[in-house]
Amino acid sequence: MEANNNTQISGFLLLGLSKEPKLQPFIFGLFLSMYLVTVFGNLLIILAVSSDHHLHTPMYFFLSNLSFVDICFTSTTIPKMLWNIQTKSKVITYEGCITQMCFYILFAGLDDILLTVMAYDRYMAICHPLHYMVIMSSQLCGSLVLISWFISVLYSLLHSLMVLRLSFHPTVKIPQFFCELNQMIQLASSDNYLNNIVMYFAAVLMGVGPFSGILYSYSKIVSCICKISSAQGKYKAFSTCVSHLLVVFLFYFTVLGVYFSSAATHSSHPSTIASVMYTVVTPMLNPFIYSLRNKDIKGALKSLYLMPSIKDLLY
């Protein structure tokens, strides 16, 4: 690591979404609203699952973990962006940038792996209903979440340590609203060949691996649903997967949008828009997708609203 070069860095400049001063109040209001909706919506999911004993099942246990990760994921980027707009400053320290990048990668990886775990849960529920509660015990569910955290922490630390070996110019302008891994690697003043190799190899492992698990689970689910004789039974089985499928589609669609927009053009604008979809819009929509199509969640939210302590808090 060329520590002497890194110690000369005064900070990074996050160029944000727009250079126009007139647009900054609009961007601030929009992203503050989206951030509050994301935090409040996912927090409601967590409270609903924890307060209703009918929802103390593996499916909702993983959902509450996904909601917690989405809150953390959004909180790694949006508060700093809002602070920069409010203070009219684009500066983020070297240490702050590395820390933000580390947690961003951590929670993005967790999102990816948890969606795979949730697909496996749906496979067990539909294809092995009689043994579902025995197989998906609380010990196994807890172990799957811990393994997800362990893999994501290793994935995040790998990239963070690889970036620490790079050198940068005293002032670096990042054409994003947060410290994004690919941008930091490309803006390094030292040789970044090894970083690019590690980044793409790890991205393939973390992308193709979990996605293959999801495809395998749903191939088995489709096979099991086709064996159900009644149309009502098929609909009931498939309806339990719709919300998860929508979230998976939204997650991977936006991830691919970020990748292809970065590869297809030298302009940072399309990549920034795709990043907004990935980091802000997807976590914000997840609670709506799961609550609007799920009677159990809607019932739990109604019961939560009627709780005296909650009503006292609101009014």
mmCIF file of C-alpha atoms in Angstrom:
data_model
loop_
_atom_site.group_PDB
_atom_site.id
_atom_site.type_symbol
_atom_site.label_atom_id
_atom_site.label_comp_id
_atom_site.label_asym_id
_atom_site.label_seq_id
_atom_site.Cartn_x
_atom_site.Cartn_y
_atom_site.Cartn_z
ATOM 1 C CA MET A 1 0.000 0.000 0.000
ATOM 2 C CA GLU A 2 1.345 3.416 -0.951
ATOM 3 C CA ALA A 3 0.457 5.072 2.317
ATOM 4 C CA ASN A 4 2.387 8.283 1.587
ATOM 5 C CA ASN A 5 0.182 9.106 -1.384
ATOM 6 C CA ASN A 6 -3.026 8.381 0.511
ATOM 7 C CA THR A 7 -2.115 10.633 3.422
ATOM 8 C CA GLN A 8 -1.989 13.623 0.994
ATOM 9 C CA ILE A 9 -5.631 13.224 0.002
ATOM 10 C CA SER A 10 -7.634 16.218 1.215
ATOM 11 C CA GLY A 11 -10.913 14.503 0.384
ATOM 12 C CA PHE A 12 -13.203 13.355 -2.377
ATOM 13 C CA LEU A 13 -15.788 15.513 -4.098
ATOM 14 C CA LEU A 14 -19.200 13.888 -4.608
ATOM 15 C CA LEU A 15 -20.602 15.694 -7.663
ATOM 16 C CA GLY A 16 -24.136 14.495 -6.916
ATOM 17 C CA LEU A 17 -27.108 14.330 -9.266
ATOM 18 C CA SER A 18 -26.996 17.833 -10.719
ATOM 19 C CA LYS A 19 -24.720 20.848 -10.847
ATOM 20 C CA GLU A 20 -27.652 23.267 -11.168
ATOM 21 C CA PRO A 21 -28.099 25.251 -7.908
ATOM 22 C CA LYS A 22 -31.805 25.823 -8.657
ATOM 23 C CA LEU A 23 -32.452 22.054 -8.654
ATOM 24 C CA GLN A 24 -30.835 21.406 -5.262
ATOM 25 C CA PRO A 25 -33.925 22.259 -3.108
ATOM 26 C CA PHE A 26 -36.069 19.978 -5.304
ATOM 27 C CA ILE A 27 -33.534 17.134 -5.102
ATOM 28 C CA PHE A 28 -33.258 17.617 -1.331
ATOM 29 C CA GLY A 29 -37.034 17.481 -0.818
ATOM 30 C CA LEU A 30 -37.483 14.513 -3.153
ATOM 31 C CA PHE A 31 -34.765 12.365 -1.612
ATOM 32 C CA LEU A 32 -35.682 13.315 1.944
ATOM 33 C CA SER A 33 -39.264 12.183 1.243
ATOM 34 C CA MET A 34 -38.098 8.947 -0.376
ATOM 35 C CA TYR A 35 -35.710 8.250 2.496
ATOM 36 C CA LEU A 36 -38.402 8.814 5.141
ATOM 37 C CA VAL A 37 -40.849 6.597 3.234
ATOM 38 C CA THR A 38 -38.188 3.874 2.950
ATOM 39 C CA VAL A 39 -37.304 3.957 6.651
ATOM 40 C CA PHE A 40 -40.917 4.241 7.834
ATOM 41 C CA GLY A 41 -42.227 1.545 5.462
ATOM 42 C CA ASN A 42 -39.548 -1.011 6.287
ATOM 43 C CA LEU A 43 -39.788 -0.203 9.996
ATOM 44 C CA LEU A 44 -43.527 -0.902 9.849
ATOM 45 C CA ILE A 45 -42.812 -4.316 8.310
ATOM 46 C CA ILE A 46 -40.393 -5.122 11.148
ATOM 47 C CA LEU A 47 -42.851 -3.940 13.827
ATOM 48 C CA ALA A 48 -45.753 -5.825 12.231
ATOM 49 C CA VAL A 49 -43.804 -9.089 12.072
ATOM 50 C CA SER A 50 -42.466 -8.784 15.625
ATOM 51 C CA SER A 51 -45.817 -7.804 17.167
ATOM 52 C CA ASP A 52 -48.014 -10.492 15.539
ATOM 53 C CA HIS A 53 -47.265 -14.028 16.690
ATOM 54 C CA HIS A 54 -49.020 -15.407 13.578
ATOM 55 C CA LEU A 55 -46.147 -13.954 11.538
ATOM 56 C CA HIS A 56 -43.427 -15.673 13.561
ATOM 57 C CA THR A 57 -42.655 -17.985 10.650
ATOM 58 C CA PRO A 58 -39.489 -18.405 8.525
ATOM 59 C CA MET A 59 -40.940 -16.429 5.612
ATOM 60 C CA TYR A 60 -41.631 -13.318 7.701
ATOM 61 C CA PHE A 61 -38.446 -13.737 9.715
ATOM 62 C CA PHE A 62 -36.453 -13.387 6.487
ATOM 63 C CA LEU A 63 -38.700 -10.534 5.346
ATOM 64 C CA SER A 64 -38.059 -8.560 8.540
ATOM 65 C CA ASN A 65 -34.307 -9.110 8.079
ATOM 66 C CA LEU A 66 -34.585 -7.868 4.488
ATOM 67 C CA SER A 67 -36.426 -4.757 5.712
ATOM 68 C CA PHE A 68 -33.712 -4.068 8.292
ATOM 69 C CA VAL A 69 -31.005 -4.441 5.630
ATOM 70 C CA ASP A 70 -32.906 -2.098 3.275
ATOM 71 C CA ILE A 71 -33.038 0.597 5.983
ATOM 72 C CA CYS A 72 -29.284 0.259 6.542
ATOM 73 C CA PHE A 73 -28.582 0.106 2.802
ATOM 74 C CA THR A 74 -30.358 3.394 2.103
ATOM 75 C CA SER A 75 -28.884 5.023 5.213
ATOM 76 C CA THR A 76 -25.323 4.535 3.937
ATOM 77 C CA THR A 77 -25.828 6.985 1.060
ATOM 78 C CA ILE A 78 -28.866 9.285 1.337
ATOM 79 C CA PRO A 79 -28.154 11.081 4.684
ATOM 80 C CA LYS A 80 -24.685 12.118 3.461
ATOM 81 C CA MET A 81 -26.121 13.369 0.177
ATOM 82 C CA LEU A 82 -28.796 15.381 2.009
ATOM 83 C CA TRP A 83 -26.163 16.805 4.361
ATOM 84 C CA ASN A 84 -23.996 17.880 1.419
ATOM 85 C CA ILE A 85 -26.933 19.625 -0.263
ATOM 86 C CA GLN A 86 -27.946 21.353 2.974
ATOM 87 C CA THR A 87 -24.412 22.559 3.752
ATOM 88 C CA LYS A 88 -23.654 23.286 0.057
ATOM 89 C CA SER A 89 -20.550 21.146 0.322
ATOM 90 C CA LYS A 90 -19.535 18.223 -1.871
ATOM 91 C CA VAL A 91 -16.618 17.054 0.242
ATOM 92 C CA ILE A 92 -16.320 13.641 1.867
ATOM 93 C CA THR A 93 -13.134 12.632 3.675
ATOM 94 C CA TYR A 94 -10.979 9.735 2.500
ATOM 95 C CA GLU A 95 -11.867 7.735 5.629
ATOM 96 C CA GLY A 96 -15.558 8.605 5.254
ATOM 97 C CA CYS A 97 -15.555 7.525 1.623
ATOM 98 C CA ILE A 98 -13.927 4.166 2.367
ATOM 99 C CA THR A 99 -16.366 3.598 5.271
ATOM 100 C CA GLN A 100 -19.391 4.476 3.127
ATOM 101 C CA MET A 101 -18.213 2.192 0.336
ATOM 102 C CA CYS A 102 -17.591 -0.659 2.803
ATOM 103 C CA PHE A 103 -21.092 -0.524 4.311
ATOM 104 C CA TYR A 104 -22.709 0.022 0.909
ATOM 105 C CA ILE A 105 -21.124 -3.186 -0.432
ATOM 106 C CA LEU A 106 -21.990 -5.041 2.781
ATOM 107 C CA PHE A 107 -25.717 -4.278 2.667
ATOM 108 C CA ALA A 108 -25.968 -4.697 -1.114
ATOM 109 C CA GLY A 109 -24.463 -8.176 -0.738
ATOM 110 C CA LEU A 110 -26.843 -8.970 2.115
ATOM 111 C CA ASP A 111 -29.826 -7.963 -0.026
ATOM 112 C CA ASP A 112 -28.635 -10.308 -2.750
ATOM 113 C CA ILE A 113 -28.068 -13.323 -0.482
ATOM 114 C CA LEU A 114 -31.259 -12.832 1.559
ATOM 115 C CA LEU A 115 -33.340 -12.888 -1.627
ATOM 116 C CA THR A 116 -31.770 -16.275 -2.407
ATOM 117 C CA VAL A 117 -32.521 -17.537 1.108
ATOM 118 C CA MET A 118 -36.130 -16.374 0.724
ATOM 119 C CA ALA A 119 -36.392 -18.271 -2.575
ATOM 120 C CA TYR A 120 -35.164 -21.412 -0.806
ATOM 121 C CA ASP A 121 -37.785 -20.824 1.904
ATOM 122 C CA ARG A 122 -40.552 -20.645 -0.723
ATOM 123 C CA TYR A 123 -39.213 -23.849 -2.325
ATOM 124 C CA MET A 124 -39.399 -25.706 0.983
ATOM 125 C CA ALA A 125 -42.886 -24.343 1.768
ATOM 126 C CA ILE A 126 -44.387 -25.352 -1.574
ATOM 127 C CA CYS A 127 -42.482 -28.527 -2.443
ATOM 128 C CA HIS A 128 -42.207 -29.978 1.094
ATOM 129 C CA PRO A 129 -45.197 -28.546 2.998
ATOM 130 C CA LEU A 130 -45.533 -31.426 5.467
ATOM 131 C CA HIS A 131 -41.908 -31.143 6.622
ATOM 132 C CA TYR A 132 -41.592 -27.375 6.171
ATOM 133 C CA MET A 133 -41.672 -26.306 9.830
ATOM 134 C CA VAL A 134 -39.385 -29.180 10.826
ATOM 135 C CA ILE A 135 -36.769 -28.423 8.149
ATOM 136 C CA MET A 136 -36.995 -24.629 8.430
ATOM 137 C CA SER A 137 -36.428 -24.616 12.177
ATOM 138 C CA SER A 138 -35.482 -21.474 14.066
ATOM 139 C CA GLN A 139 -31.907 -22.784 14.318
ATOM 140 C CA LEU A 140 -31.622 -23.207 10.537
ATOM 141 C CA CYS A 141 -33.204 -19.808 9.853
ATOM 142 C CA GLY A 142 -30.835 -18.112 12.269
ATOM 143 C CA SER A 143 -27.869 -19.959 10.751
ATOM 144 C CA LEU A 144 -28.848 -18.909 7.219
ATOM 145 C CA VAL A 145 -29.002 -15.249 8.267
ATOM 146 C CA LEU A 146 -25.651 -15.497 10.093
ATOM 147 C CA ILE A 147 -24.046 -17.141 7.047
ATOM 148 C CA SER A 148 -25.457 -14.347 4.868
ATOM 149 C CA TRP A 149 -23.847 -11.756 7.142
ATOM 150 C CA PHE A 150 -20.541 -13.646 7.215
ATOM 151 C CA ILE A 151 -20.292 -13.895 3.415
ATOM 152 C CA SER A 152 -21.282 -10.246 2.950
ATOM 153 C CA VAL A 153 -18.751 -9.031 5.523
ATOM 154 C CA LEU A 154 -15.963 -10.975 3.777
ATOM 155 C CA TYR A 155 -17.118 -9.622 0.393
ATOM 156 C CA SER A 156 -17.127 -6.049 1.712
ATOM 157 C CA LEU A 157 -13.778 -6.339 3.472
ATOM 158 C CA LEU A 158 -12.163 -7.814 0.350
ATOM 159 C CA HIS A 159 -13.120 -4.799 -1.768
ATOM 160 C CA SER A 160 -12.340 -2.277 0.982
ATOM 161 C CA LEU A 161 -8.847 -3.672 1.554
ATOM 162 C CA MET A 162 -8.221 -3.751 -2.193
ATOM 163 C CA VAL A 163 -9.173 -0.069 -2.492
ATOM 164 C CA LEU A 164 -6.897 0.824 0.435
ATOM 165 C CA ARG A 165 -3.885 -0.292 -1.611
ATOM 166 C CA LEU A 166 -4.669 2.290 -4.313
ATOM 167 C CA SER A 167 -3.277 5.809 -4.511
ATOM 168 C CA PHE A 168 -5.301 8.866 -5.474
ATOM 169 C CA HIS A 169 -4.655 12.436 -6.508
ATOM 170 C CA PRO A 170 -5.023 15.034 -3.703
ATOM 171 C CA THR A 171 -8.540 15.905 -4.892
ATOM 172 C CA VAL A 172 -10.738 13.365 -6.659
ATOM 173 C CA LYS A 173 -14.110 14.177 -8.248
ATOM 174 C CA ILE A 174 -16.567 11.262 -8.093
ATOM 175 C CA PRO A 175 -19.455 11.648 -10.593
ATOM 176 C CA GLN A 176 -21.919 10.071 -8.181
ATOM 177 C CA PHE A 177 -23.834 10.976 -5.024
ATOM 178 C CA PHE A 178 -21.939 8.335 -3.018
ATOM 179 C CA CYS A 179 -18.582 6.547 -3.028
ATOM 180 C CA GLU A 180 -19.215 3.801 -5.556
ATOM 181 C CA LEU A 181 -16.626 1.020 -5.865
ATOM 182 C CA ASN A 182 -16.175 1.066 -9.635
ATOM 183 C CA GLN A 183 -15.809 4.839 -9.741
ATOM 184 C CA MET A 184 -13.160 4.818 -7.021
ATOM 185 C CA ILE A 185 -11.133 2.119 -8.766
ATOM 186 C CA GLN A 186 -11.235 3.902 -12.131
ATOM 187 C CA LEU A 187 -10.266 7.250 -10.564
ATOM 188 C CA ALA A 188 -7.174 5.845 -8.826
ATOM 189 C CA SER A 189 -3.822 7.307 -9.857
ATOM 190 C CA SER A 190 -1.986 3.996 -9.291
ATOM 191 C CA ASP A 191 -2.267 0.716 -11.173
ATOM 192 C CA ASN A 192 -5.781 -0.691 -10.750
ATOM 193 C CA TYR A 193 -5.500 -3.827 -12.886
ATOM 194 C CA LEU A 194 -5.646 -6.229 -9.914
ATOM 195 C CA ASN A 195 -8.583 -4.315 -8.429
ATOM 196 C CA ASN A 196 -10.532 -4.631 -11.674
ATOM 197 C CA ILE A 197 -9.860 -8.377 -11.813
ATOM 198 C CA VAL A 198 -10.987 -8.881 -8.206
ATOM 199 C CA MET A 199 -14.020 -6.599 -8.623
ATOM 200 C CA TYR A 200 -15.373 -8.410 -11.703
ATOM 201 C CA PHE A 201 -14.552 -11.888 -10.396
ATOM 202 C CA ALA A 202 -16.271 -11.173 -7.049
ATOM 203 C CA ALA A 203 -19.227 -9.567 -8.841
ATOM 204 C CA VAL A 204 -19.690 -12.710 -10.934
ATOM 205 C CA LEU A 205 -19.587 -14.911 -7.811
ATOM 206 C CA MET A 206 -22.007 -12.702 -5.854
ATOM 207 C CA GLY A 207 -24.274 -12.188 -8.848
ATOM 208 C CA VAL A 208 -24.359 -15.509 -10.650
ATOM 209 C CA GLY A 209 -24.213 -17.649 -7.477
ATOM 210 C CA PRO A 210 -27.295 -16.271 -5.667
ATOM 211 C CA PHE A 211 -29.213 -15.781 -8.917
ATOM 212 C CA SER A 212 -28.562 -19.416 -9.880
ATOM 213 C CA GLY A 213 -29.917 -20.422 -6.467
ATOM 214 C CA ILE A 214 -33.069 -18.410 -7.107
ATOM 215 C CA LEU A 215 -33.528 -19.922 -10.571
ATOM 216 C CA TYR A 216 -33.031 -23.445 -9.204
ATOM 217 C CA SER A 217 -35.546 -22.881 -6.393
ATOM 218 C CA TYR A 218 -38.181 -21.525 -8.750
ATOM 219 C CA SER A 219 -37.622 -24.276 -11.302
ATOM 220 C CA LYS A 220 -38.481 -26.752 -8.542
ATOM 221 C CA ILE A 221 -41.430 -24.613 -7.442
ATOM 222 C CA VAL A 222 -42.861 -24.477 -10.985
ATOM 223 C CA SER A 223 -42.424 -28.247 -11.270
ATOM 224 C CA CYS A 224 -44.318 -28.777 -7.999
ATOM 225 C CA ILE A 225 -47.102 -26.338 -8.931
ATOM 226 C CA CYS A 226 -47.629 -28.089 -12.268
ATOM 227 C CA LYS A 227 -48.311 -31.327 -10.377
ATOM 228 C CA ILE A 228 -51.164 -29.735 -8.385
ATOM 229 C CA SER A 229 -54.460 -30.845 -9.904
ATOM 230 C CA SER A 230 -56.809 -28.005 -8.912
ATOM 231 C CA ALA A 231 -56.540 -24.516 -10.393
ATOM 232 C CA GLN A 232 -57.288 -23.008 -6.986
ATOM 233 C CA GLY A 233 -54.401 -24.937 -5.433
ATOM 234 C CA LYS A 234 -52.040 -23.752 -8.163
ATOM 235 C CA TYR A 235 -53.125 -20.148 -7.666
ATOM 236 C CA LYS A 236 -52.736 -20.353 -3.883
ATOM 237 C CA ALA A 237 -49.246 -21.848 -4.179
ATOM 238 C CA PHE A 238 -48.089 -19.346 -6.781
ATOM 239 C CA SER A 239 -49.580 -16.336 -4.952
ATOM 240 C CA THR A 240 -47.176 -16.889 -2.038
ATOM 241 C CA CYS A 241 -44.259 -16.288 -4.440
ATOM 242 C CA VAL A 242 -45.514 -13.239 -6.364
ATOM 243 C CA SER A 243 -44.207 -10.607 -3.943
ATOM 244 C CA HIS A 244 -40.778 -12.230 -3.759
ATOM 245 C CA LEU A 245 -40.603 -12.555 -7.553
ATOM 246 C CA LEU A 246 -41.419 -8.857 -7.969
ATOM 247 C CA VAL A 247 -38.697 -7.872 -5.499
ATOM 248 C CA VAL A 248 -36.169 -10.185 -7.204
ATOM 249 C CA PHE A 249 -37.042 -8.757 -10.619
ATOM 250 C CA LEU A 250 -36.748 -5.172 -9.350
ATOM 251 C CA PHE A 251 -33.432 -5.883 -7.605
ATOM 252 C CA TYR A 252 -31.678 -7.600 -10.521
ATOM 253 C CA PHE A 253 -33.222 -5.307 -13.142
ATOM 254 C CA THR A 254 -31.762 -2.234 -11.420
ATOM 255 C CA VAL A 255 -28.403 -3.965 -10.787
ATOM 256 C CA LEU A 256 -28.135 -4.799 -14.494
ATOM 257 C CA GLY A 257 -29.176 -1.217 -15.267
ATOM 258 C CA VAL A 258 -26.238 0.093 -13.236
ATOM 259 C CA TYR A 259 -23.825 -2.323 -14.942
ATOM 260 C CA PHE A 260 -24.932 -1.768 -18.548
ATOM 261 C CA SER A 261 -25.306 1.997 -18.188
ATOM 262 C CA SER A 262 -21.722 2.155 -16.894
ATOM 263 C CA ALA A 263 -20.398 -0.071 -19.676
ATOM 264 C CA ALA A 264 -22.408 1.378 -22.574
ATOM 265 C CA THR A 265 -21.579 5.070 -22.170
ATOM 266 C CA HIS A 266 -18.797 7.308 -20.936
ATOM 267 C CA SER A 267 -21.359 9.725 -19.512
ATOM 268 C CA SER A 268 -22.008 9.377 -15.777
ATOM 269 C CA HIS A 269 -25.638 10.568 -15.961
ATOM 270 C CA PRO A 270 -27.284 7.253 -17.017
ATOM 271 C CA SER A 271 -25.241 5.381 -14.418
ATOM 272 C CA THR A 272 -26.271 7.861 -11.716
ATOM 273 C CA ILE A 273 -29.963 7.474 -12.572
ATOM 274 C CA ALA A 274 -29.618 3.679 -12.503
ATOM 275 C CA SER A 275 -27.858 3.936 -9.127
ATOM 276 C CA VAL A 276 -30.781 5.964 -7.756
ATOM 277 C CA MET A 277 -33.153 3.185 -8.812
ATOM 278 C CA TYR A 278 -30.934 0.569 -7.182
ATOM 279 C CA THR A 279 -30.076 2.348 -3.922
ATOM 280 C CA VAL A 280 -33.265 4.316 -3.217
ATOM 281 C CA VAL A 281 -36.282 3.253 -5.266
ATOM 282 C CA THR A 282 -35.962 -0.520 -4.769
ATOM 283 C CA PRO A 283 -35.713 -0.401 -0.919
ATOM 284 C CA MET A 284 -38.599 2.089 -0.887
ATOM 285 C CA LEU A 285 -40.891 -0.126 -2.988
ATOM 286 C CA ASN A 286 -40.185 -3.404 -1.164
ATOM 287 C CA PRO A 287 -42.569 -2.713 1.785
ATOM 288 C CA PHE A 288 -45.358 -1.743 -0.632
ATOM 289 C CA ILE A 289 -44.848 -4.888 -2.719
ATOM 290 C CA TYR A 290 -45.015 -7.154 0.331
ATOM 291 C CA SER A 291 -47.839 -5.345 2.149
ATOM 292 C CA LEU A 292 -50.245 -4.623 -0.722
ATOM 293 C CA ARG A 293 -50.362 -8.253 -1.892
ATOM 294 C CA ASN A 294 -50.215 -9.909 1.512
ATOM 295 C CA LYS A 295 -53.307 -10.246 3.693
ATOM 296 C CA ASP A 296 -51.283 -11.355 6.715
ATOM 297 C CA ILE A 297 -49.083 -8.248 6.601
ATOM 298 C CA LYS A 298 -52.062 -5.960 6.053
ATOM 299 C CA GLY A 299 -53.845 -7.568 9.007
ATOM 300 C CA ALA A 300 -50.762 -7.193 11.199
ATOM 301 C CA LEU A 301 -50.374 -3.543 10.176
ATOM 302 C CA LYS A 302 -54.022 -2.886 11.036
ATOM 303 C CA SER A 303 -53.584 -4.533 14.446
ATOM 304 C CA LEU A 304 -50.394 -2.537 14.973
ATOM 305 C CA TYR A 305 -52.228 0.699 14.190
ATOM 306 C CA LEU A 306 -54.966 -0.164 16.677
ATOM 307 C CA MET A 307 -52.505 -0.847 19.505
ATOM 308 C CA PRO A 308 -52.964 1.798 22.252
ATOM 309 C CA SER A 309 -49.227 2.559 22.476
ATOM 310 C CA ILE A 310 -48.991 3.143 18.718
ATOM 311 C CA LYS A 311 -52.113 5.324 18.645
ATOM 312 C CA ASP A 312 -50.764 7.414 21.517
ATOM 313 C CA LEU A 313 -47.488 7.835 19.617
ATOM 314 C CA LEU A 314 -49.255 8.943 16.428
ATOM 315 C CA TYR A 315 -51.765 11.264 18.051
#
